[in-house]
Amino acid sequence: MKNIATALVAAQKAFGPALKTSSNPHFKSRYADLAACVEAVIDALNANGIMLMQQNTECSDGVIVETVFLHESGEMLSSGKLHVPASKQDPQGYGSALTYARRYSLMAACGIAPEDDDGNAASRSSGAEDQAFEAQHLDALRDAAMESLDALQAAFKAIPASPAKTRFWTKHQASLKGAAK
């Protein structure tokens, strides 16, 4: 593990931010898509002899992704498996879950986050909590809204109560309800 650990430390020093280059028209927001997340880390990983792999495991209700780093020495490091349920049991639902899982598994494994385009977010004590809540739930709630208003309500009720949940609903309820079919 010595070789890959040394290489990952060196690579992490060169990671860039995951740039928010994609737009979500339903929420009138920008986000870092999978390509932006890969772009933020791949050159630094490769320059330090590390190959990035994201393995998928069969799952009946969604997707399971495991981000794995393989060093040229043969050493390997796994981030662990991340399960993301598919909001719809169709190719679009599974594709959305796969992209979401790959993006968040990669960001967690590399210790990166999307660029902060709200300079005040870092100064608010609730900013990090709100961002974490949104990262964990926004895509699934959006997908539920696309299914129906009832599906959105059920998905939102299934999330444990918290101050971040309340702030999220205040911020996004109009756009989520507007996206509901």
Short mmCIF file of N, CA and C in Angstrom, two decimals:
data_model
loop_
_atom_site.label_atom_id
_atom_site.label_comp_id
_atom_site.label_asym_id
_atom_site.label_seq_id
_atom_site.Cartn_x
_atom_site.Cartn_y
_atom_site.Cartn_z
N MET A 1 0.81 -1.20 0.00
CA MET A 1 0.00 0.00 0.00
C MET A 1 0.85 1.26 0.00
N LYS A 2 2.15 1.12 0.21
CA LYS A 2 3.00 2.30 0.29
C LYS A 2 3.05 3.05 -1.04
N ASN A 3 3.18 2.34 -2.14
CA ASN A 3 3.29 3.00 -3.44
C ASN A 3 2.03 3.75 -3.83
N ILE A 4 0.90 3.11 -3.67
CA ILE A 4 -0.35 3.76 -4.08
C ILE A 4 -0.70 4.92 -3.15
N ALA A 5 -0.40 4.76 -1.87
CA ALA A 5 -0.67 5.85 -0.92
C ALA A 5 0.17 7.07 -1.25
N THR A 6 1.44 6.87 -1.52
CA THR A 6 2.33 7.98 -1.89
C THR A 6 1.85 8.64 -3.18
N ALA A 7 1.47 7.84 -4.15
CA ALA A 7 1.02 8.37 -5.44
C ALA A 7 -0.31 9.12 -5.30
N LEU A 8 -1.22 8.63 -4.47
CA LEU A 8 -2.50 9.31 -4.28
C LEU A 8 -2.33 10.65 -3.58
N VAL A 9 -1.42 10.71 -2.62
CA VAL A 9 -1.14 12.00 -1.97
C VAL A 9 -0.62 13.00 -2.99
N ALA A 10 0.32 12.57 -3.82
CA ALA A 10 0.87 13.46 -4.85
C ALA A 10 -0.21 13.87 -5.84
N ALA A 11 -1.03 12.94 -6.24
CA ALA A 11 -2.10 13.24 -7.19
C ALA A 11 -3.10 14.22 -6.60
N GLN A 12 -3.47 14.00 -5.36
CA GLN A 12 -4.48 14.86 -4.73
C GLN A 12 -4.03 16.31 -4.67
N LYS A 13 -2.73 16.53 -4.52
CA LYS A 13 -2.20 17.89 -4.51
C LYS A 13 -2.45 18.60 -5.83
N ALA A 14 -2.63 17.85 -6.91
CA ALA A 14 -2.82 18.43 -8.24
C ALA A 14 -4.26 18.39 -8.72
N PHE A 15 -5.18 17.84 -7.91
CA PHE A 15 -6.57 17.80 -8.33
C PHE A 15 -7.10 19.22 -8.51
N GLY A 16 -7.94 19.38 -9.52
CA GLY A 16 -8.61 20.65 -9.73
C GLY A 16 -10.02 20.57 -9.16
N PRO A 17 -10.75 21.67 -9.25
CA PRO A 17 -12.14 21.63 -8.79
C PRO A 17 -13.02 20.96 -9.85
N ALA A 18 -14.11 20.39 -9.41
CA ALA A 18 -15.10 19.85 -10.34
C ALA A 18 -15.96 21.03 -10.76
N LEU A 19 -15.74 21.51 -11.98
CA LEU A 19 -16.39 22.73 -12.44
C LEU A 19 -17.86 22.49 -12.77
N LYS A 20 -18.69 23.42 -12.35
CA LYS A 20 -20.12 23.35 -12.61
C LYS A 20 -20.38 23.87 -14.02
N THR A 21 -20.27 22.97 -15.00
CA THR A 21 -20.41 23.37 -16.39
C THR A 21 -21.74 22.93 -17.00
N SER A 22 -22.53 22.14 -16.29
CA SER A 22 -23.81 21.68 -16.81
C SER A 22 -24.96 22.43 -16.14
N SER A 23 -26.06 22.53 -16.86
CA SER A 23 -27.23 23.24 -16.33
C SER A 23 -28.38 22.26 -16.12
N ASN A 24 -29.11 22.49 -15.04
CA ASN A 24 -30.31 21.73 -14.76
C ASN A 24 -31.48 22.68 -14.96
N PRO A 25 -32.19 22.58 -16.09
CA PRO A 25 -33.26 23.53 -16.38
C PRO A 25 -34.44 23.44 -15.40
N HIS A 26 -34.66 22.27 -14.80
CA HIS A 26 -35.77 22.12 -13.86
C HIS A 26 -35.56 22.95 -12.60
N PHE A 27 -34.31 23.08 -12.18
CA PHE A 27 -34.01 23.79 -10.95
C PHE A 27 -33.28 25.11 -11.19
N LYS A 28 -33.07 25.43 -12.46
CA LYS A 28 -32.35 26.65 -12.83
C LYS A 28 -31.05 26.76 -12.04
N SER A 29 -30.29 25.66 -12.08
CA SER A 29 -29.03 25.61 -11.34
C SER A 29 -27.95 24.99 -12.22
N ARG A 30 -26.73 25.13 -11.78
CA ARG A 30 -25.59 24.54 -12.48
C ARG A 30 -25.02 23.45 -11.58
N TYR A 31 -24.41 22.45 -12.22
CA TYR A 31 -23.81 21.36 -11.45
C TYR A 31 -22.60 20.80 -12.19
N ALA A 32 -21.76 20.10 -11.45
CA ALA A 32 -20.59 19.43 -12.02
C ALA A 32 -21.04 18.05 -12.47
N ASP A 33 -21.04 17.82 -13.78
CA ASP A 33 -21.46 16.53 -14.29
C ASP A 33 -20.32 15.51 -14.15
N LEU A 34 -20.57 14.28 -14.54
CA LEU A 34 -19.57 13.22 -14.41
C LEU A 34 -18.29 13.58 -15.15
N ALA A 35 -18.41 14.11 -16.36
CA ALA A 35 -17.22 14.47 -17.14
C ALA A 35 -16.38 15.51 -16.41
N ALA A 36 -17.01 16.50 -15.77
CA ALA A 36 -16.27 17.53 -15.03
C ALA A 36 -15.56 16.92 -13.82
N CYS A 37 -16.20 15.96 -13.18
CA CYS A 37 -15.57 15.32 -12.02
C CYS A 37 -14.36 14.49 -12.44
N VAL A 38 -14.50 13.74 -13.53
CA VAL A 38 -13.36 12.95 -14.03
C VAL A 38 -12.24 13.89 -14.47
N GLU A 39 -12.60 14.96 -15.18
CA GLU A 39 -11.61 15.91 -15.66
C GLU A 39 -10.82 16.56 -14.52
N ALA A 40 -11.44 16.73 -13.38
CA ALA A 40 -10.79 17.36 -12.23
C ALA A 40 -9.65 16.51 -11.66
N VAL A 41 -9.69 15.18 -11.91
CA VAL A 41 -8.73 14.29 -11.25
C VAL A 41 -7.89 13.41 -12.17
N ILE A 42 -8.37 13.15 -13.38
CA ILE A 42 -7.75 12.10 -14.19
C ILE A 42 -6.31 12.39 -14.57
N ASP A 43 -5.98 13.61 -14.95
CA ASP A 43 -4.59 13.92 -15.34
C ASP A 43 -3.64 13.74 -14.16
N ALA A 44 -4.05 14.19 -12.98
CA ALA A 44 -3.20 14.06 -11.80
C ALA A 44 -3.03 12.59 -11.41
N LEU A 45 -4.11 11.82 -11.50
CA LEU A 45 -4.00 10.39 -11.19
C LEU A 45 -3.06 9.71 -12.17
N ASN A 46 -3.28 9.90 -13.47
CA ASN A 46 -2.45 9.26 -14.48
C ASN A 46 -0.99 9.69 -14.39
N ALA A 47 -0.75 10.96 -14.10
CA ALA A 47 0.62 11.46 -13.98
C ALA A 47 1.37 10.81 -12.82
N ASN A 48 0.63 10.28 -11.87
CA ASN A 48 1.23 9.62 -10.72
C ASN A 48 1.10 8.10 -10.79
N GLY A 49 0.86 7.60 -12.00
CA GLY A 49 0.85 6.15 -12.20
C GLY A 49 -0.39 5.45 -11.70
N ILE A 50 -1.51 6.16 -11.62
CA ILE A 50 -2.74 5.58 -11.10
C ILE A 50 -3.80 5.54 -12.18
N MET A 51 -4.40 4.37 -12.34
CA MET A 51 -5.53 4.22 -13.24
C MET A 51 -6.81 4.26 -12.42
N LEU A 52 -7.80 4.95 -12.94
CA LEU A 52 -9.11 5.05 -12.31
C LEU A 52 -10.04 4.03 -12.94
N MET A 53 -10.70 3.23 -12.12
CA MET A 53 -11.72 2.29 -12.59
C MET A 53 -12.98 2.51 -11.75
N GLN A 54 -14.12 2.34 -12.39
CA GLN A 54 -15.38 2.36 -11.65
C GLN A 54 -16.14 1.10 -12.04
N GLN A 55 -16.17 0.18 -11.10
CA GLN A 55 -16.78 -1.12 -11.35
C GLN A 55 -18.24 -1.09 -10.94
N ASN A 56 -19.06 -1.77 -11.73
CA ASN A 56 -20.49 -1.87 -11.45
C ASN A 56 -20.80 -3.28 -11.00
N THR A 57 -21.72 -3.39 -10.05
CA THR A 57 -22.16 -4.68 -9.56
C THR A 57 -23.66 -4.79 -9.81
N GLU A 58 -24.11 -5.96 -10.19
CA GLU A 58 -25.52 -6.18 -10.45
C GLU A 58 -26.35 -5.90 -9.21
N CYS A 59 -27.51 -5.29 -9.45
CA CYS A 59 -28.40 -4.93 -8.35
C CYS A 59 -29.82 -4.83 -8.90
N SER A 60 -30.79 -5.39 -8.22
CA SER A 60 -32.15 -5.45 -8.75
C SER A 60 -32.91 -4.14 -8.64
N ASP A 61 -32.55 -3.26 -7.72
CA ASP A 61 -33.34 -2.05 -7.52
C ASP A 61 -32.59 -0.76 -7.84
N GLY A 62 -31.40 -0.86 -8.40
CA GLY A 62 -30.62 0.33 -8.71
C GLY A 62 -29.25 -0.07 -9.22
N VAL A 63 -28.25 0.68 -8.80
CA VAL A 63 -26.88 0.38 -9.23
C VAL A 63 -25.95 0.38 -8.02
N ILE A 64 -24.85 -0.34 -8.16
CA ILE A 64 -23.79 -0.34 -7.16
C ILE A 64 -22.50 -0.03 -7.91
N VAL A 65 -21.81 1.00 -7.46
CA VAL A 65 -20.56 1.44 -8.09
C VAL A 65 -19.45 1.41 -7.04
N GLU A 66 -18.29 0.97 -7.49
CA GLU A 66 -17.11 0.95 -6.64
C GLU A 66 -15.98 1.64 -7.40
N THR A 67 -15.48 2.74 -6.84
CA THR A 67 -14.35 3.44 -7.44
C THR A 67 -13.07 2.77 -6.95
N VAL A 68 -12.23 2.38 -7.90
CA VAL A 68 -11.00 1.65 -7.59
C VAL A 68 -9.82 2.36 -8.24
N PHE A 69 -8.75 2.50 -7.49
CA PHE A 69 -7.51 3.06 -8.01
C PHE A 69 -6.50 1.93 -8.14
N LEU A 70 -5.91 1.80 -9.33
CA LEU A 70 -4.91 0.78 -9.59
C LEU A 70 -3.59 1.47 -9.90
N HIS A 71 -2.59 1.22 -9.06
CA HIS A 71 -1.27 1.83 -9.25
C HIS A 71 -0.42 0.96 -10.15
N GLU A 72 0.51 1.60 -10.86
CA GLU A 72 1.38 0.86 -11.79
C GLU A 72 2.22 -0.19 -11.08
N SER A 73 2.37 -0.10 -9.77
CA SER A 73 3.10 -1.11 -9.00
C SER A 73 2.27 -2.38 -8.81
N GLY A 74 0.98 -2.29 -9.13
CA GLY A 74 0.09 -3.42 -8.92
C GLY A 74 -0.77 -3.26 -7.68
N GLU A 75 -0.47 -2.28 -6.85
CA GLU A 75 -1.28 -2.05 -5.65
C GLU A 75 -2.63 -1.45 -6.06
N MET A 76 -3.64 -1.81 -5.28
CA MET A 76 -4.99 -1.37 -5.58
C MET A 76 -5.64 -0.82 -4.32
N LEU A 77 -6.51 0.20 -4.50
CA LEU A 77 -7.25 0.76 -3.38
C LEU A 77 -8.68 0.99 -3.82
N SER A 78 -9.63 0.50 -3.03
CA SER A 78 -11.05 0.64 -3.34
C SER A 78 -11.68 1.64 -2.38
N SER A 79 -12.63 2.41 -2.91
CA SER A 79 -13.35 3.37 -2.07
C SER A 79 -14.52 2.73 -1.35
N GLY A 80 -14.83 1.51 -1.68
CA GLY A 80 -16.02 0.86 -1.13
C GLY A 80 -17.18 1.00 -2.10
N LYS A 81 -18.20 0.23 -1.88
CA LYS A 81 -19.33 0.21 -2.79
C LYS A 81 -20.39 1.23 -2.39
N LEU A 82 -20.95 1.88 -3.40
CA LEU A 82 -22.02 2.86 -3.20
C LEU A 82 -23.26 2.36 -3.93
N HIS A 83 -24.34 2.19 -3.20
CA HIS A 83 -25.61 1.77 -3.79
C HIS A 83 -26.49 2.99 -3.99
N VAL A 84 -27.04 3.13 -5.19
CA VAL A 84 -28.00 4.19 -5.50
C VAL A 84 -29.22 3.53 -6.11
N PRO A 85 -30.38 3.68 -5.46
CA PRO A 85 -31.58 3.09 -6.04
C PRO A 85 -32.00 3.83 -7.30
N ALA A 86 -32.56 3.10 -8.25
CA ALA A 86 -33.09 3.72 -9.46
C ALA A 86 -34.48 4.25 -9.14
N SER A 87 -34.73 5.50 -9.50
CA SER A 87 -36.04 6.08 -9.21
C SER A 87 -37.13 5.48 -10.08
N LYS A 88 -36.74 5.02 -11.25
CA LYS A 88 -37.68 4.35 -12.16
C LYS A 88 -37.02 3.07 -12.63
N GLN A 89 -37.80 2.03 -12.78
CA GLN A 89 -37.27 0.74 -13.20
C GLN A 89 -37.29 0.64 -14.73
N ASP A 90 -36.57 1.56 -15.37
CA ASP A 90 -36.44 1.56 -16.82
C ASP A 90 -35.02 2.01 -17.15
N PRO A 91 -34.61 1.92 -18.41
CA PRO A 91 -33.23 2.30 -18.76
C PRO A 91 -32.85 3.71 -18.33
N GLN A 92 -33.78 4.67 -18.46
CA GLN A 92 -33.47 6.04 -18.05
C GLN A 92 -33.24 6.12 -16.54
N GLY A 93 -34.06 5.44 -15.77
CA GLY A 93 -33.90 5.45 -14.32
C GLY A 93 -32.58 4.83 -13.88
N TYR A 94 -32.21 3.70 -14.49
CA TYR A 94 -30.95 3.05 -14.16
C TYR A 94 -29.76 3.88 -14.65
N GLY A 95 -29.89 4.48 -15.83
CA GLY A 95 -28.81 5.32 -16.36
C GLY A 95 -28.57 6.53 -15.48
N SER A 96 -29.63 7.15 -15.02
CA SER A 96 -29.51 8.30 -14.13
C SER A 96 -28.85 7.89 -12.82
N ALA A 97 -29.27 6.76 -12.27
CA ALA A 97 -28.69 6.28 -11.01
C ALA A 97 -27.20 5.95 -11.20
N LEU A 98 -26.85 5.35 -12.34
CA LEU A 98 -25.45 5.01 -12.60
C LEU A 98 -24.58 6.25 -12.69
N THR A 99 -25.03 7.24 -13.44
CA THR A 99 -24.27 8.48 -13.57
C THR A 99 -24.11 9.16 -12.21
N TYR A 100 -25.19 9.22 -11.46
CA TYR A 100 -25.17 9.82 -10.12
C TYR A 100 -24.18 9.07 -9.23
N ALA A 101 -24.27 7.75 -9.22
CA ALA A 101 -23.39 6.94 -8.36
C ALA A 101 -21.93 7.10 -8.76
N ARG A 102 -21.64 7.08 -10.05
CA ARG A 102 -20.25 7.25 -10.50
C ARG A 102 -19.71 8.61 -10.08
N ARG A 103 -20.52 9.64 -10.25
CA ARG A 103 -20.08 11.00 -9.94
C ARG A 103 -19.78 11.15 -8.44
N TYR A 104 -20.70 10.73 -7.60
CA TYR A 104 -20.51 10.91 -6.17
C TYR A 104 -19.51 9.94 -5.57
N SER A 105 -19.40 8.74 -6.10
CA SER A 105 -18.37 7.82 -5.65
C SER A 105 -16.99 8.38 -5.95
N LEU A 106 -16.83 8.92 -7.16
CA LEU A 106 -15.55 9.50 -7.55
C LEU A 106 -15.19 10.70 -6.69
N MET A 107 -16.14 11.60 -6.47
CA MET A 107 -15.85 12.78 -5.65
C MET A 107 -15.48 12.38 -4.23
N ALA A 108 -16.20 11.42 -3.68
CA ALA A 108 -15.90 10.97 -2.31
C ALA A 108 -14.53 10.29 -2.25
N ALA A 109 -14.23 9.43 -3.22
CA ALA A 109 -12.96 8.70 -3.23
C ALA A 109 -11.77 9.64 -3.37
N CYS A 110 -11.95 10.71 -4.14
CA CYS A 110 -10.84 11.64 -4.39
C CYS A 110 -10.82 12.81 -3.41
N GLY A 111 -11.86 12.96 -2.63
CA GLY A 111 -11.91 14.07 -1.68
C GLY A 111 -12.10 15.42 -2.37
N ILE A 112 -12.84 15.43 -3.48
CA ILE A 112 -13.10 16.69 -4.17
C ILE A 112 -14.57 17.04 -4.04
N ALA A 113 -14.87 18.30 -4.32
CA ALA A 113 -16.24 18.78 -4.30
C ALA A 113 -16.43 19.72 -5.47
N PRO A 114 -17.67 19.91 -5.89
CA PRO A 114 -17.89 20.89 -6.95
C PRO A 114 -17.43 22.27 -6.50
N GLU A 115 -17.01 23.07 -7.47
CA GLU A 115 -16.58 24.42 -7.14
C GLU A 115 -17.71 25.13 -6.42
N ASP A 116 -17.38 26.04 -5.53
CA ASP A 116 -18.36 26.82 -4.80
C ASP A 116 -18.60 28.11 -5.57
N ASP A 117 -19.76 28.20 -6.25
CA ASP A 117 -20.04 29.43 -6.98
C ASP A 117 -20.87 30.39 -6.15
N ASP A 118 -21.06 30.08 -4.88
CA ASP A 118 -21.75 30.96 -3.95
C ASP A 118 -20.76 31.30 -2.85
N GLY A 119 -20.11 32.43 -2.97
CA GLY A 119 -19.07 32.81 -2.02
C GLY A 119 -19.54 32.87 -0.59
N ASN A 120 -20.83 33.06 -0.38
CA ASN A 120 -21.34 33.12 0.98
C ASN A 120 -21.62 31.75 1.57
N ALA A 121 -21.68 30.73 0.74
CA ALA A 121 -22.01 29.40 1.25
C ALA A 121 -20.98 28.92 2.27
N ALA A 122 -19.72 29.21 2.03
CA ALA A 122 -18.68 28.75 2.95
C ALA A 122 -18.77 29.45 4.30
N SER A 123 -19.33 30.65 4.33
CA SER A 123 -19.38 31.38 5.59
C SER A 123 -20.61 31.01 6.41
N ARG A 124 -21.58 30.36 5.82
CA ARG A 124 -22.76 29.94 6.58
C ARG A 124 -22.48 28.61 7.25
N SER A 125 -22.83 28.51 8.51
CA SER A 125 -22.57 27.25 9.22
C SER A 125 -23.39 26.11 8.64
N SER A 126 -24.55 26.41 8.07
CA SER A 126 -25.39 25.36 7.51
C SER A 126 -25.04 25.05 6.07
N GLY A 127 -24.13 25.77 5.46
CA GLY A 127 -23.80 25.60 4.05
C GLY A 127 -23.34 24.20 3.72
N ALA A 128 -22.41 23.65 4.48
CA ALA A 128 -21.90 22.31 4.20
C ALA A 128 -22.99 21.26 4.40
N GLU A 129 -23.79 21.43 5.44
CA GLU A 129 -24.87 20.49 5.70
C GLU A 129 -25.90 20.52 4.55
N ASP A 130 -26.24 21.72 4.08
CA ASP A 130 -27.19 21.85 2.98
C ASP A 130 -26.65 21.26 1.70
N GLN A 131 -25.38 21.48 1.42
CA GLN A 131 -24.77 20.93 0.22
C GLN A 131 -24.76 19.41 0.27
N ALA A 132 -24.45 18.86 1.43
CA ALA A 132 -24.43 17.40 1.58
C ALA A 132 -25.83 16.83 1.38
N PHE A 133 -26.83 17.49 1.97
CA PHE A 133 -28.21 17.04 1.82
C PHE A 133 -28.62 17.07 0.35
N GLU A 134 -28.32 18.18 -0.31
CA GLU A 134 -28.68 18.33 -1.72
C GLU A 134 -27.97 17.28 -2.59
N ALA A 135 -26.68 17.08 -2.32
CA ALA A 135 -25.92 16.09 -3.10
C ALA A 135 -26.51 14.70 -2.93
N GLN A 136 -27.00 14.41 -1.73
CA GLN A 136 -27.52 13.07 -1.46
C GLN A 136 -28.93 12.87 -2.02
N HIS A 137 -29.75 13.93 -2.07
CA HIS A 137 -31.17 13.72 -2.35
C HIS A 137 -31.72 14.40 -3.60
N LEU A 138 -31.06 15.42 -4.14
CA LEU A 138 -31.65 16.21 -5.20
C LEU A 138 -32.00 15.40 -6.45
N ASP A 139 -31.09 14.59 -6.94
CA ASP A 139 -31.35 13.82 -8.17
C ASP A 139 -32.52 12.86 -7.99
N ALA A 140 -32.57 12.19 -6.87
CA ALA A 140 -33.65 11.23 -6.63
C ALA A 140 -34.99 11.94 -6.51
N LEU A 141 -35.01 13.10 -5.84
CA LEU A 141 -36.26 13.84 -5.72
C LEU A 141 -36.69 14.40 -7.08
N ARG A 142 -35.75 14.85 -7.87
CA ARG A 142 -36.06 15.34 -9.21
C ARG A 142 -36.67 14.21 -10.04
N ASP A 143 -36.05 13.05 -9.98
CA ASP A 143 -36.57 11.90 -10.73
C ASP A 143 -37.97 11.52 -10.25
N ALA A 144 -38.19 11.57 -8.95
CA ALA A 144 -39.52 11.26 -8.41
C ALA A 144 -40.54 12.29 -8.90
N ALA A 145 -40.14 13.56 -8.93
CA ALA A 145 -41.03 14.61 -9.41
C ALA A 145 -41.41 14.38 -10.87
N MET A 146 -40.46 13.89 -11.65
CA MET A 146 -40.74 13.62 -13.06
C MET A 146 -41.76 12.49 -13.21
N GLU A 147 -41.83 11.63 -12.20
CA GLU A 147 -42.78 10.53 -12.24
C GLU A 147 -44.19 11.00 -11.91
N SER A 148 -44.33 11.72 -10.77
CA SER A 148 -45.63 12.27 -10.37
C SER A 148 -45.46 13.06 -9.09
N LEU A 149 -46.44 13.88 -8.78
CA LEU A 149 -46.42 14.64 -7.54
C LEU A 149 -46.50 13.71 -6.34
N ASP A 150 -47.30 12.64 -6.47
CA ASP A 150 -47.40 11.66 -5.38
C ASP A 150 -46.05 10.99 -5.12
N ALA A 151 -45.32 10.65 -6.19
CA ALA A 151 -44.00 10.02 -6.04
C ALA A 151 -43.03 10.98 -5.37
N LEU A 152 -43.10 12.27 -5.74
CA LEU A 152 -42.26 13.28 -5.10
C LEU A 152 -42.56 13.37 -3.61
N GLN A 153 -43.83 13.45 -3.26
CA GLN A 153 -44.21 13.55 -1.85
C GLN A 153 -43.75 12.32 -1.07
N ALA A 154 -43.92 11.14 -1.64
CA ALA A 154 -43.51 9.91 -0.95
C ALA A 154 -41.99 9.88 -0.77
N ALA A 155 -41.26 10.26 -1.81
CA ALA A 155 -39.79 10.27 -1.71
C ALA A 155 -39.32 11.27 -0.67
N PHE A 156 -39.95 12.43 -0.61
CA PHE A 156 -39.53 13.46 0.35
C PHE A 156 -39.87 13.03 1.77
N LYS A 157 -41.04 12.43 1.97
CA LYS A 157 -41.44 11.98 3.31
C LYS A 157 -40.52 10.87 3.82
N ALA A 158 -39.93 10.11 2.92
CA ALA A 158 -39.05 9.00 3.32
C ALA A 158 -37.71 9.48 3.85
N ILE A 159 -37.38 10.74 3.63
CA ILE A 159 -36.11 11.31 4.11
C ILE A 159 -36.30 11.74 5.56
N PRO A 160 -35.39 11.34 6.46
CA PRO A 160 -35.52 11.73 7.87
C PRO A 160 -35.53 13.25 8.05
N ALA A 161 -36.30 13.71 9.01
CA ALA A 161 -36.42 15.14 9.28
C ALA A 161 -35.08 15.70 9.75
N SER A 162 -34.78 16.91 9.29
CA SER A 162 -33.57 17.62 9.71
C SER A 162 -33.71 19.08 9.30
N PRO A 163 -32.92 19.97 9.91
CA PRO A 163 -32.95 21.37 9.47
C PRO A 163 -32.57 21.52 8.00
N ALA A 164 -31.64 20.69 7.52
CA ALA A 164 -31.23 20.76 6.12
C ALA A 164 -32.40 20.38 5.21
N LYS A 165 -33.20 19.40 5.63
CA LYS A 165 -34.37 19.00 4.83
C LYS A 165 -35.35 20.16 4.73
N THR A 166 -35.58 20.85 5.82
CA THR A 166 -36.50 22.00 5.82
C THR A 166 -35.99 23.10 4.91
N ARG A 167 -34.70 23.43 5.02
CA ARG A 167 -34.12 24.47 4.16
C ARG A 167 -34.17 24.05 2.69
N PHE A 168 -33.92 22.77 2.43
CA PHE A 168 -33.97 22.26 1.05
C PHE A 168 -35.37 22.46 0.48
N TRP A 169 -36.40 22.08 1.24
CA TRP A 169 -37.76 22.18 0.74
C TRP A 169 -38.13 23.64 0.48
N THR A 170 -37.73 24.53 1.36
CA THR A 170 -38.00 25.95 1.18
C THR A 170 -37.37 26.45 -0.12
N LYS A 171 -36.17 26.00 -0.39
CA LYS A 171 -35.43 26.45 -1.56
C LYS A 171 -35.96 25.83 -2.86
N HIS A 172 -36.36 24.57 -2.84
CA HIS A 172 -36.64 23.84 -4.07
C HIS A 172 -38.09 23.42 -4.30
N GLN A 173 -38.99 23.69 -3.36
CA GLN A 173 -40.35 23.15 -3.50
C GLN A 173 -41.05 23.61 -4.78
N ALA A 174 -40.90 24.86 -5.14
CA ALA A 174 -41.59 25.36 -6.34
C ALA A 174 -41.10 24.65 -7.61
N SER A 175 -39.79 24.52 -7.73
CA SER A 175 -39.26 23.89 -8.94
C SER A 175 -39.56 22.39 -8.97
N LEU A 176 -39.53 21.74 -7.81
CA LEU A 176 -39.85 20.32 -7.78
C LEU A 176 -41.33 20.09 -8.13
N LYS A 177 -42.20 20.88 -7.55
CA LYS A 177 -43.62 20.74 -7.85
C LYS A 177 -43.89 21.09 -9.31
N GLY A 178 -43.17 22.08 -9.83
CA GLY A 178 -43.34 22.46 -11.22
C GLY A 178 -42.88 21.38 -12.18
N ALA A 179 -41.91 20.58 -11.76
CA ALA A 179 -41.41 19.50 -12.61
C ALA A 179 -42.29 18.27 -12.55
N ALA A 180 -43.16 18.21 -11.53
CA ALA A 180 -44.01 17.02 -11.35
C ALA A 180 -45.04 16.93 -12.47
N LYS A 181 -45.26 15.71 -12.88
CA LYS A 181 -46.26 15.45 -13.95
C LYS A 181 -47.61 15.19 -13.35
#
